Short mmCIF file of C-alpha atoms in Angstrom, two decimals:
data_model
loop_
_atom_site.label_atom_id
_atom_site.label_comp_id
_atom_site.label_asym_id
_atom_site.label_seq_id
_atom_site.Cartn_x
_atom_site.Cartn_y
_atom_site.Cartn_z
CA MET A 22 -0.03 -0.08 -0.04
CA TRP A 23 1.23 3.55 -0.79
CA THR A 24 0.69 6.03 1.92
CA PRO A 25 3.04 8.81 1.33
CA HIS A 26 1.27 11.15 3.54
CA ARG A 27 2.43 9.21 6.74
CA MET A 28 6.18 10.16 5.67
CA ALA A 29 5.41 13.65 7.19
CA TYR A 30 4.23 12.18 10.51
CA ILE A 31 7.25 9.75 10.69
CA LYS A 32 9.53 12.87 9.69
CA GLY A 33 8.04 14.69 12.43
CA GLU A 34 6.86 17.27 10.16
CA GLY A 35 4.53 20.07 11.70
CA ARG A 36 5.38 19.17 15.14
CA PRO A 37 6.19 22.02 17.59
CA THR A 38 10.03 22.96 17.73
CA GLY A 39 9.47 23.46 21.70
CA ALA A 40 7.10 23.40 24.24
CA GLY A 41 5.68 27.07 23.83
CA GLU A 42 2.52 28.02 21.79
CA ASP A 43 4.74 30.05 19.53
CA ASP A 44 7.02 27.07 18.74
CA GLY A 45 4.88 25.82 15.93
CA CYS A 46 2.09 24.29 17.86
CA PRO A 47 -0.39 22.94 15.64
CA PHE A 48 -3.16 23.23 17.76
CA CYS A 49 -2.69 26.75 18.29
CA GLU A 50 -2.35 27.35 14.60
CA ILE A 51 -5.69 25.27 13.55
CA PRO A 52 -8.01 27.60 15.11
CA ARG A 53 -6.70 30.50 13.07
CA MET A 54 -7.39 28.39 9.89
CA PRO A 55 -10.88 28.05 8.16
CA ASP A 56 -12.82 25.06 9.36
CA GLU A 57 -12.28 23.14 6.10
CA GLU A 58 -8.46 23.74 5.73
CA GLY A 59 -7.78 23.14 9.58
CA LEU A 60 -10.26 20.16 9.48
CA VAL A 61 -12.41 21.74 12.50
CA VAL A 62 -15.39 19.86 12.92
CA SER A 63 -16.91 22.47 15.67
CA ARG A 64 -15.82 24.90 17.83
CA GLY A 65 -16.63 26.20 21.40
CA THR A 66 -15.51 28.92 23.81
CA SER A 67 -13.14 26.85 25.18
CA VAL A 68 -12.18 24.20 23.01
CA PHE A 69 -12.88 22.88 19.36
CA THR A 70 -13.03 19.32 17.79
CA VAL A 71 -10.68 18.50 14.91
CA LEU A 72 -9.93 15.48 12.96
CA ASN A 73 -6.94 13.62 13.32
CA LEU A 74 -4.36 14.37 10.38
CA TYR A 75 -2.87 10.83 11.21
CA PRO A 76 -6.01 8.90 12.21
CA TYR A 77 -6.20 5.34 13.64
CA ASN A 78 -9.44 4.95 12.26
CA SER A 79 -11.83 6.72 9.89
CA GLY A 80 -13.53 9.66 12.10
CA HIS A 81 -10.82 9.88 14.62
CA LEU A 82 -11.54 13.01 16.46
CA MET A 83 -9.57 15.20 18.95
CA VAL A 84 -11.31 17.64 21.43
CA VAL A 85 -8.60 20.42 22.10
CA PRO A 86 -8.72 23.46 24.36
CA TYR A 87 -7.66 26.47 22.64
CA ARG A 88 -5.50 27.42 25.69
CA HIS A 89 -2.16 25.89 25.23
CA VAL A 90 -1.67 23.77 28.36
CA ALA A 91 -0.06 20.43 28.61
CA ASP A 92 -1.49 18.98 31.59
CA TYR A 93 -5.31 17.93 32.38
CA GLY A 94 -4.67 19.47 35.74
CA ASP A 95 -3.95 22.81 33.96
CA LEU A 96 -7.60 23.10 32.73
CA ASP A 97 -9.92 25.34 34.44
CA GLU A 98 -13.34 24.16 35.23
CA ALA A 99 -14.89 25.92 32.32
CA GLU A 100 -12.48 24.41 29.78
CA CYS A 101 -12.80 20.89 31.90
CA LEU A 102 -16.86 21.16 31.49
CA GLU A 103 -16.62 22.09 27.64
CA LEU A 104 -14.02 19.34 26.90
CA ALA A 105 -16.49 16.74 28.74
CA ALA A 106 -19.10 17.97 26.77
CA PHE A 107 -17.75 18.20 23.42
CA THR A 108 -16.44 14.40 23.89
CA GLN A 109 -20.10 13.54 24.53
CA ARG A 110 -20.91 15.32 21.13
CA ALA A 111 -18.23 13.79 19.31
CA LEU A 112 -19.77 10.50 20.29
CA THR A 113 -23.07 11.38 19.47
CA ALA A 114 -22.01 12.59 15.96
CA LEU A 115 -19.95 9.47 15.12
CA ARG A 116 -22.69 7.26 16.05
CA LYS A 117 -25.04 9.11 13.98
CA CYS A 118 -22.86 9.47 10.71
CA SER A 119 -20.83 6.26 10.66
CA GLY A 120 -22.69 3.92 13.07
CA ALA A 121 -19.62 3.36 15.32
CA GLN A 122 -20.32 0.59 17.73
CA GLY A 123 -17.60 1.50 20.20
CA PHE A 124 -14.89 4.08 21.08
CA ASN A 125 -11.51 4.71 22.59
CA VAL A 126 -11.50 7.85 24.32
CA GLY A 127 -8.43 9.31 26.19
CA MET A 128 -5.41 11.38 26.41
CA ASN A 129 -1.64 10.71 26.55
CA LEU A 130 -0.11 13.11 28.92
CA GLY A 131 3.54 13.18 28.33
CA LEU A 132 6.08 12.06 25.62
CA VAL A 133 6.57 8.73 27.61
CA ALA A 134 2.89 7.95 27.55
CA GLY A 135 2.80 8.56 23.82
CA ALA A 136 1.79 11.93 23.05
CA GLY A 137 2.93 13.12 19.78
CA ILE A 138 2.32 16.55 20.75
CA ALA A 139 3.05 16.83 24.49
CA ALA A 140 2.90 20.49 24.99
CA HIS A 141 -0.78 20.83 24.25
CA LEU A 142 -3.13 18.88 25.66
CA HIS A 143 -5.70 16.85 23.52
CA GLN A 144 -8.56 14.19 24.03
CA HIS A 145 -8.47 11.36 21.41
CA VAL A 146 -12.12 10.09 20.39
CA VAL A 147 -11.44 6.85 17.85
CA PRO A 148 -14.65 5.25 16.53
CA ARG A 149 -14.61 1.49 16.55
CA TRP A 150 -16.57 -1.28 14.71
CA GLY A 151 -17.05 -5.04 15.19
CA GLY A 152 -13.95 -6.51 12.83
CA ASP A 153 -12.23 -3.21 12.32
CA THR A 154 -8.97 -5.36 12.90
CA ASN A 155 -8.67 -7.15 9.90
CA PHE A 156 -5.92 -8.43 7.68
CA MET A 157 -4.58 -5.33 6.65
CA PRO A 158 -3.40 -4.02 10.05
CA VAL A 159 -2.87 -7.36 11.77
CA VAL A 160 -0.78 -9.07 8.97
CA GLY A 161 0.23 -5.89 6.48
CA HIS A 162 0.57 -3.52 9.33
CA THR A 163 -1.43 -0.86 7.37
CA LYS A 164 -4.82 0.66 8.13
CA VAL A 165 -7.19 1.48 5.04
CA LEU A 166 -9.13 4.48 5.38
CA PRO A 167 -11.97 4.42 3.08
CA GLN A 168 -12.62 8.26 2.93
CA LEU A 169 -10.79 11.84 2.28
CA LEU A 170 -10.27 13.64 5.58
CA ARG A 171 -12.26 16.68 4.07
CA ASP A 172 -15.21 14.60 3.48
CA THR A 173 -15.24 12.87 6.95
CA ARG A 174 -14.84 16.59 8.34
CA GLN A 175 -17.95 17.89 6.29
CA MET A 176 -19.90 14.49 7.37
CA LEU A 177 -19.19 15.14 11.06
CA ALA A 178 -19.97 18.53 11.05
CA ASP A 179 -23.17 18.11 9.37
CA ALA A 180 -23.87 15.69 12.49
CA TRP A 181 -22.46 17.59 15.10
CA PRO A 182 -25.31 17.87 17.85
CA ALA A 183 -26.40 21.55 18.81
CA SER A 184 -25.33 22.63 22.43
#
């Protein structure tokens, strides 16, 4: 399978050069982009929801605070509440538009925990389906995503529940 888009991730392109918000943090840059360009699904007061550019499954979302903080404990109460509410809306939208049967939801806090961008907190919402692990990822170590990210973004934005 030819997946040239993965080389940017492997080489670390687009990763911050440091821990500050002015060090090229994509989660600080994305909110300044138009939704379609930044793959933003929904925007709130304290957080936004964006498609993962390097998804584990089709529809892999991230709920991200606008404020550049690294640790869950650094969120204030309003940010924490809206992050939880947007996670619930992400589940609702994914069930509605993709028929997801389950989810992996969580955060990798710190580089040693697997965070690709450790300096800016983000919560993953990964839809799952019975049998979504098949020949390709098990034997071929390759995940097949059947839809363009921009099409997935539009589908989820259309299914996003009102507040």
